[in-house]
PDB file of C-alpha atoms in Angstrom:
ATOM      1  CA  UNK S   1     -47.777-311.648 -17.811  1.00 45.00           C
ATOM      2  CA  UNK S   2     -44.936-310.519 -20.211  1.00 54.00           C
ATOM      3  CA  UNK S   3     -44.811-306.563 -20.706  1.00 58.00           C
ATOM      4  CA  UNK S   4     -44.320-305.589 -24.043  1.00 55.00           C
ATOM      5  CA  UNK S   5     -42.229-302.170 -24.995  1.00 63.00           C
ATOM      6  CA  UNK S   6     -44.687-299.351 -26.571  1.00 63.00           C
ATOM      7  CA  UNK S   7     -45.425-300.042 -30.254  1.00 65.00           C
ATOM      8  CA  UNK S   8     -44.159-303.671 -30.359  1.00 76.00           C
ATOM      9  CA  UNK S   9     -46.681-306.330 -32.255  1.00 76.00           C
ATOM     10  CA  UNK S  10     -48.930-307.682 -29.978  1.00 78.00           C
ATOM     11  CA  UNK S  11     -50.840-310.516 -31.250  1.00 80.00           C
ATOM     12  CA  UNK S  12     -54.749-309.865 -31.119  1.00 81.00           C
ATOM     13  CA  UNK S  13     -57.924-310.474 -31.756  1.00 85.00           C
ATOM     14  CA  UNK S  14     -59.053-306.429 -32.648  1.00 85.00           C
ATOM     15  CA  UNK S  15     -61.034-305.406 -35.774  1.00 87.00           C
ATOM     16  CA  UNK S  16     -58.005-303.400 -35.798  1.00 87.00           C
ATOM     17  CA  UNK S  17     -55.916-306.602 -36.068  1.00 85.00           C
ATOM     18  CA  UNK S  18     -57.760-307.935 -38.749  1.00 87.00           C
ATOM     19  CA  UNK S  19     -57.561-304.995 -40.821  1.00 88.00           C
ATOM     20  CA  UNK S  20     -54.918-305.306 -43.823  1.00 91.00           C
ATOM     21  CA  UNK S  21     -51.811-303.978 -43.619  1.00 91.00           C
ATOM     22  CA  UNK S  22     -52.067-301.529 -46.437  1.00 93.00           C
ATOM     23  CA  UNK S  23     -54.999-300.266 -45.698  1.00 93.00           C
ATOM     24  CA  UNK S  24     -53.967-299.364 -42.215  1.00 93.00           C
ATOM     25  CA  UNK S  25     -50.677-297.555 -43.469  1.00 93.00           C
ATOM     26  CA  UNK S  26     -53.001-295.375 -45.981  1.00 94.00           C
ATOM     27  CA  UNK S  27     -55.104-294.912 -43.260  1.00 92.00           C
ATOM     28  CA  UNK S  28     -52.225-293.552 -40.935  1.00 93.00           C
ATOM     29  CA  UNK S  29     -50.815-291.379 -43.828  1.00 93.00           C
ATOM     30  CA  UNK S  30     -54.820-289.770 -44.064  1.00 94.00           C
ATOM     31  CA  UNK S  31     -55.042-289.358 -40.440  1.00 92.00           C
ATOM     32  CA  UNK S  32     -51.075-287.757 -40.248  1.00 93.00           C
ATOM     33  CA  UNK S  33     -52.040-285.192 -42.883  1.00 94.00           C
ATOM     34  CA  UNK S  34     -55.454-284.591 -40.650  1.00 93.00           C
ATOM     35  CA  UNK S  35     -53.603-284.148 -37.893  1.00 92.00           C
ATOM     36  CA  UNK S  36     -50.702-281.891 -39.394  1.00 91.00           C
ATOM     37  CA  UNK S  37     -53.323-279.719 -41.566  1.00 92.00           C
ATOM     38  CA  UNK S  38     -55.562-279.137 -38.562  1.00 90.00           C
ATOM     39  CA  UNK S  39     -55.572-275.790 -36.637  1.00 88.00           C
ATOM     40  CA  UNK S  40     -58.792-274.868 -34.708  1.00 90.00           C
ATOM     41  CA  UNK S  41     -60.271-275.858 -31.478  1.00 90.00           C
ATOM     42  CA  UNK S  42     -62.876-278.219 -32.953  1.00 93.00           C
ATOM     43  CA  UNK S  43     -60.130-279.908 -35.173  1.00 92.00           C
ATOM     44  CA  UNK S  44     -57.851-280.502 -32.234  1.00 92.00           C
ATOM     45  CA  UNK S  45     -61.263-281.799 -30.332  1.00 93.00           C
ATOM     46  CA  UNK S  46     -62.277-284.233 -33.474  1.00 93.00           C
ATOM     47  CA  UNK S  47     -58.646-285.270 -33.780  1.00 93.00           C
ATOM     48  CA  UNK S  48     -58.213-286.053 -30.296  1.00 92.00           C
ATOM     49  CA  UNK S  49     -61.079-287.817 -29.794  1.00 93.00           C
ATOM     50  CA  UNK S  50     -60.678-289.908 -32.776  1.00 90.00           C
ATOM     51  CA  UNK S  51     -56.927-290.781 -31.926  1.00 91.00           C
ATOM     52  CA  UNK S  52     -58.715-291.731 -28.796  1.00 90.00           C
ATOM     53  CA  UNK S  53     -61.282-294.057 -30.571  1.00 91.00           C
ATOM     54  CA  UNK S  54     -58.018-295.424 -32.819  1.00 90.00           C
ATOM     55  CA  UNK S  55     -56.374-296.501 -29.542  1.00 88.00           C
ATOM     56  CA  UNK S  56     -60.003-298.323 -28.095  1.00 88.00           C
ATOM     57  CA  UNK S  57     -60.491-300.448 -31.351  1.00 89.00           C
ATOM     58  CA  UNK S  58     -56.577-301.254 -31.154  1.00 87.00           C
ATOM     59  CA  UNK S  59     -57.241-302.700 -27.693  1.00 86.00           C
ATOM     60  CA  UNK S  60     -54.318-300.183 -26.528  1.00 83.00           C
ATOM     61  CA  UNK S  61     -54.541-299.186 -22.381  1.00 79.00           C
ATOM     62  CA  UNK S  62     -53.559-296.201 -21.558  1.00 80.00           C
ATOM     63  CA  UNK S  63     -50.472-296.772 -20.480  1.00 79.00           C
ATOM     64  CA  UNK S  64     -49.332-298.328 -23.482  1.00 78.00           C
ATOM     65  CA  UNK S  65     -50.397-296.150 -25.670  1.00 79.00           C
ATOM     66  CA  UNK S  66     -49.161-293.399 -24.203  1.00 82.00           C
ATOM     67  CA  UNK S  67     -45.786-295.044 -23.508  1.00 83.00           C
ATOM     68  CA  UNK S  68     -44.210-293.567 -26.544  1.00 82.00           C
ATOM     69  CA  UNK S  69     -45.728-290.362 -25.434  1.00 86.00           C
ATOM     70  CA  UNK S  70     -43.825-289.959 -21.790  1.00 85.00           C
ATOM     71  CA  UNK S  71     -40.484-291.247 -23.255  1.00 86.00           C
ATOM     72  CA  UNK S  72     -40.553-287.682 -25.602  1.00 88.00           C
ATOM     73  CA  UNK S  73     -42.027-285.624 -22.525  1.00 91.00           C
ATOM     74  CA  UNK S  74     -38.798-283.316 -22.906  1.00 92.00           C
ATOM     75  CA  UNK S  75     -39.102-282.949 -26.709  1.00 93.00           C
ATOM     76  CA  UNK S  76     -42.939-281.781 -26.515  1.00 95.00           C
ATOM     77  CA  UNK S  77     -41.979-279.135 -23.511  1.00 95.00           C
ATOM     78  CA  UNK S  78     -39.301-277.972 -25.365  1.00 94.00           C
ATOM     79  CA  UNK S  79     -41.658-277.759 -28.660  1.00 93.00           C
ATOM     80  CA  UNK S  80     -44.196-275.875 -25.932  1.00 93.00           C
ATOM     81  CA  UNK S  81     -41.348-273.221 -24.271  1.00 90.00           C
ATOM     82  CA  UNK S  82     -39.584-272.738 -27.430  1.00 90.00           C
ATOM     83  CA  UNK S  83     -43.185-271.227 -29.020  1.00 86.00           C
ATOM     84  CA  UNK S  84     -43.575-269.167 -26.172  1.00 83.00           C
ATOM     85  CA  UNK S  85     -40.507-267.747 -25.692  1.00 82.00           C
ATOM     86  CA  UNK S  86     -40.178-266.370 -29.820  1.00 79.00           C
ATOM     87  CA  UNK S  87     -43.335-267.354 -31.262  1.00 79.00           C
ATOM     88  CA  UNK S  88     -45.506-263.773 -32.336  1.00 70.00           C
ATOM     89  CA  UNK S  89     -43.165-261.103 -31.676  1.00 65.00           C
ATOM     90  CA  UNK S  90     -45.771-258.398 -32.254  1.00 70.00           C
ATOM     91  CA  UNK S  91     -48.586-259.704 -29.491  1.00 71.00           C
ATOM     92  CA  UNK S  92     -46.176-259.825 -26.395  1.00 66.00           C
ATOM     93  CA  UNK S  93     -46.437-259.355 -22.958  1.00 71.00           C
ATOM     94  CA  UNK S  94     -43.134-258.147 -22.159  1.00 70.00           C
ATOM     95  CA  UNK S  95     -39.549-258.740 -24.093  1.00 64.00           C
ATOM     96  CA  UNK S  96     -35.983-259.776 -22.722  1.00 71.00           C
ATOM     97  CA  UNK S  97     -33.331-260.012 -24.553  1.00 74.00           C
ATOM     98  CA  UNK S  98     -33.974-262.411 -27.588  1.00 70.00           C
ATOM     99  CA  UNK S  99     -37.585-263.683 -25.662  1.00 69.00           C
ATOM    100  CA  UNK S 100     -40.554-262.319 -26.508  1.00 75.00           C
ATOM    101  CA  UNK S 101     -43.008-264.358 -24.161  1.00 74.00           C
ATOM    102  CA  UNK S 102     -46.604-264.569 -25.542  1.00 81.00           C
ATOM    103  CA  UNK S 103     -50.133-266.420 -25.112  1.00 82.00           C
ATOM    104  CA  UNK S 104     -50.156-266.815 -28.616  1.00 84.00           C
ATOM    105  CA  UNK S 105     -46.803-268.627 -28.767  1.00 83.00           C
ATOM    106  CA  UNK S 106     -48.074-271.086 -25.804  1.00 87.00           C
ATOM    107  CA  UNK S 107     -51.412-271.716 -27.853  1.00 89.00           C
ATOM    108  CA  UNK S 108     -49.155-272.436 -31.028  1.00 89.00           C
ATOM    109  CA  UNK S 109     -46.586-274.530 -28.853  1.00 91.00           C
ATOM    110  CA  UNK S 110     -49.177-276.501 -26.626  1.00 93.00           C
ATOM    111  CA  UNK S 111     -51.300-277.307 -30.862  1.00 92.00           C
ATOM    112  CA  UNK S 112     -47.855-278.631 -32.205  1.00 93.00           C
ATOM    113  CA  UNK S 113     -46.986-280.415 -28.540  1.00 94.00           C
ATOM    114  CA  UNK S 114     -50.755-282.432 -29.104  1.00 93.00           C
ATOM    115  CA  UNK S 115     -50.417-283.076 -32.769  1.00 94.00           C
ATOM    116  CA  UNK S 116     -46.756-284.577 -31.970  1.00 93.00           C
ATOM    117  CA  UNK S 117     -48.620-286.936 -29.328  1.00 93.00           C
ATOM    118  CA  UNK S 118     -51.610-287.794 -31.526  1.00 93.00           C
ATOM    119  CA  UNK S 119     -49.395-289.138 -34.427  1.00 93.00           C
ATOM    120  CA  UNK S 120     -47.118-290.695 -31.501  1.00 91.00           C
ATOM    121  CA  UNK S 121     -50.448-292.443 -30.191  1.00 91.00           C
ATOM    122  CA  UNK S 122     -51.441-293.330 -34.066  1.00 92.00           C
ATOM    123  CA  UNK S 123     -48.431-294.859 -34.681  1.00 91.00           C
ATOM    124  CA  UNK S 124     -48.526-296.655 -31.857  1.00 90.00           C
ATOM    125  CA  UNK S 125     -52.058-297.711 -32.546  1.00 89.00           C
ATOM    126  CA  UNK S 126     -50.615-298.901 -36.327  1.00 90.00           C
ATOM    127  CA  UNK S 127     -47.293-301.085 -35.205  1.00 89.00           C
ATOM    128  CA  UNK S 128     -48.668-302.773 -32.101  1.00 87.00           C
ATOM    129  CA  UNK S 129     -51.362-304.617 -34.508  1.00 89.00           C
ATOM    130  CA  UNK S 130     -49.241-304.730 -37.405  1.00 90.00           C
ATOM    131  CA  UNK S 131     -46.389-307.738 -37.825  1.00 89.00           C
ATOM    132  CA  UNK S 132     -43.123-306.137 -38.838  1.00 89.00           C
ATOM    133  CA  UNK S 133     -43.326-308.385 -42.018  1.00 92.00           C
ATOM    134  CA  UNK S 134     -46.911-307.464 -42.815  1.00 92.00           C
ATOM    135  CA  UNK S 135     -45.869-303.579 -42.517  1.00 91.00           C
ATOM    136  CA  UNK S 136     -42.723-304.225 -44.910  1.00 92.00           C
ATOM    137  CA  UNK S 137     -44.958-306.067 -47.694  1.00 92.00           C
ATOM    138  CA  UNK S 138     -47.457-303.711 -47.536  1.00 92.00           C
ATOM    139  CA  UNK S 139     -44.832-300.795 -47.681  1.00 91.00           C
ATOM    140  CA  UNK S 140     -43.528-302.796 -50.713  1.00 92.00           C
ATOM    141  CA  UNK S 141     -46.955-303.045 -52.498  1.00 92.00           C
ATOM    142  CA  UNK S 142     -47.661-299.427 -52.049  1.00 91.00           C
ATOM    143  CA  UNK S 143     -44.487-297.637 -53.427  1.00 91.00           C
ATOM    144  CA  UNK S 144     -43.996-300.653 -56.265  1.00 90.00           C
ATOM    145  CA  UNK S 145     -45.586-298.457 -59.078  1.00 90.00           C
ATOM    146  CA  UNK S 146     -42.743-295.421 -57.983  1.00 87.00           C
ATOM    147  CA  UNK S 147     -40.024-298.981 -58.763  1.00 82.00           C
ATOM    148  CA  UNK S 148     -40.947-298.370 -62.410  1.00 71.00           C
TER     149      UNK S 148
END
């Protein structure tokens, strides 16, 4: 069996496969601001599990659709230490030099580190049942009225 890379087109058989092209990029532009405009614990959950249900209907295993997530493993601990280390001066526990270590900056970091993954799983989720053509006519219908 050929391995693909993480958000190549697969060819399918998935409602999600079926689904037009401009609808799904819509879609993905919804969910993005859903995911960027969330910010409590039930949001996250809701999000999660929905990016979760996104990757089912997609026909997306784990490991694939997480792919895109392991390759930026550095980016989201860095996004996750950076928080922490100056996020929330005032609630600290503890100060060195230009660090100011606190639980709030590790919430903060760990919510950005999940919504980077979720739109990284999305998008994912979007191009691996999506034909590069299909995604650059649909882009074309959608921004046409901005042509005029």
């Amino acid at each position: 069996m050929t391995q693909f890379p993480s958000g190549v087109y697969r060819p399918g058989d998935s409602i999600m496969h079926s689904i037009d092209a401009a609808v799904k990029i819509l879609c993905f532009l919804l969910l993005l601001i859903a995911v960027v405009t969330t910010d409590t614990p039930a949001g996250y959950t809701g999000m999660f599990l929905f990016t979760l249900a996104a990757a089912y209907i997609a026909r997306l295993d784990v490991k694939r659709a997480l792919n895109s997530v392991r390759r930026l493993w550095w980016l989201l601990l860095l996004v996750i230490l950076s928080n922490f280390a100056f996020y929330a001066p005032e609630a600290t526990f503890g100060a060195w030099w230009i660090f100011t270590p606190s639980y709030k900056g590790l919430y903060k970091g760990i919510c950005i580190a999940l919504r980077i993954a979720m739109v990284l799983v999305l998008a994912n989720a979007l191009t691996s049942t999506t034909a590069p053509l299909k995604l650059t006519a649909a882009a074309e219908t959608i921004l046409a009225p901005l042509a005029k």
